[in-house]
Coordinates of C-alpha atoms in Angstrom, one line a residue:
M6 CA -36.0 33.7 19.2
K7 CA -38.4 31.7 21.3
T8 CA -38.2 28.6 19.0
E9 CA -34.5 28.9 19.3
G10 CA -34.8 28.5 23.1
L11 CA -37.2 25.6 22.6
A12 CA -35.0 23.8 20.2
R13 CA -32.1 24.4 22.8
Q14 CA -34.0 22.9 25.6
Q15 CA -35.1 20.1 23.5
V16 CA -31.4 19.3 22.7
L17 CA -30.4 19.4 26.4
R18 CA -33.4 17.2 27.2
E19 CA -32.3 14.6 24.7
M20 CA -28.7 14.9 26.1
M21 CA -30.0 14.2 29.5
D22 CA -31.9 11.1 28.0
L23 CA -28.7 9.8 26.4
A24 CA -26.8 10.4 29.8
M25 CA -29.3 8.6 31.9
G26 CA -30.9 6.1 29.5
R27 CA -30.8 2.5 29.7
A28 CA -29.0 0.2 27.5
N29 CA -31.4 -2.7 27.8
D30 CA -32.6 -2.5 24.2
A31 CA -29.1 -2.4 22.9
V32 CA -28.6 -5.7 24.7
K33 CA -31.8 -7.2 23.4
L34 CA -30.6 -6.5 19.7
V35 CA -27.5 -8.5 20.3
Y36 CA -29.7 -11.6 21.0
L37 CA -32.3 -11.0 18.0
D38 CA -32.1 -13.8 15.4
Q39 CA -33.4 -13.6 12.1
D40 CA -36.9 -14.3 13.1
G41 CA -36.8 -11.5 15.7
L42 CA -35.6 -8.8 13.3
G43 CA -39.2 -7.3 13.0
Q44 CA -38.7 -6.1 16.7
I45 CA -35.9 -3.9 15.9
D46 CA -38.4 -0.8 15.2
G47 CA -39.7 -1.1 18.9
L48 CA -36.3 -1.0 20.5
D49 CA -34.8 2.1 21.8
L50 CA -31.6 2.4 20.4
R51 CA -30.7 6.1 20.9
C52 CA -27.5 5.1 23.1
L53 CA -26.2 2.8 20.4
T54 CA -23.6 4.2 18.4
E55 CA -22.1 1.1 16.8
F56 CA -22.9 -2.4 16.3
K57 CA -20.9 -5.2 14.6
R58 CA -21.6 -8.7 14.1
S59 CA -18.6 -10.9 12.8
S60 CA -18.9 -13.9 10.6
N61 CA -17.9 -16.1 13.6
G62 CA -20.8 -14.6 15.9
A63 CA -18.9 -12.4 17.9
V64 CA -20.8 -9.0 18.5
E65 CA -19.3 -5.6 19.4
V66 CA -21.6 -3.0 20.7
K67 CA -20.6 0.6 21.3
L68 CA -22.7 2.8 23.5
T69 CA -22.9 6.7 23.9
D70 CA -20.0 8.1 26.2
R71 CA -22.2 9.2 29.2
V72 CA -19.5 11.1 30.8
A73 CA -18.8 13.0 27.6
V74 CA -22.6 14.1 27.4
L75 CA -22.7 14.8 31.2
E76 CA -19.6 17.1 30.7
K77 CA -21.4 18.9 27.7
L78 CA -24.3 19.3 30.0
L79 CA -22.3 20.8 33.0
E80 CA -20.6 23.1 30.2
Q81 CA -24.1 24.3 29.1
Q82 CA -25.2 25.0 32.8
K83 CA -22.2 26.8 33.6
A84 CA -22.6 28.9 30.2
E85 CA -26.1 29.6 31.3
E86 CA -25.3 30.7 34.8
D87 CA -22.6 33.1 33.4
G88 CA -24.9 34.6 31.0
L89 CA -27.3 35.1 33.9
G90 CA -24.6 36.6 36.0
A91 CA -23.6 39.2 33.5
F92 CA -27.3 39.9 32.8
L93 CA -27.9 40.7 36.7
E94 CA -24.6 42.7 36.6
A95 CA -25.7 44.7 33.9
M96 CA -29.2 45.4 35.6
D97 CA -27.4 46.7 38.6
R98 CA -25.5 49.4 36.5
P99 CA -27.0 52.9 36.2
A100 CA -28.9 53.6 33.4
A101 CA -27.2 55.5 30.4
P102 CA -27.8 59.4 30.3
E103 CA -30.7 60.1 27.7
G104 CA -29.3 60.1 24.1
M105 CA -26.6 57.6 24.7
C106 CA -26.6 53.9 23.9
S107 CA -24.3 53.0 26.7
Q108 CA -21.9 54.2 29.3
R109 CA -18.3 53.5 28.9

């Protein structure tokens, strides 16, 4: 279970990076020509979701929806707070009589 918590925390960190990340490298990608294609590996394109270049030279770039990512992060935070509240509430309940699993 400890690794599940670590993985979850890593996902939340990645989501925060997406929500707060800069799009500078995505813009740099737009201006790369054939000679600069070797630079692509060094670009941070995590926020890039779609890139199109038409035959007439027009470029379309779509980035991560930051608002949607922030909404998901808030949902996760609320779920954690609700879980903590339920845990603390359960801790305040009197202990079950010996031999019983729970009080109902």
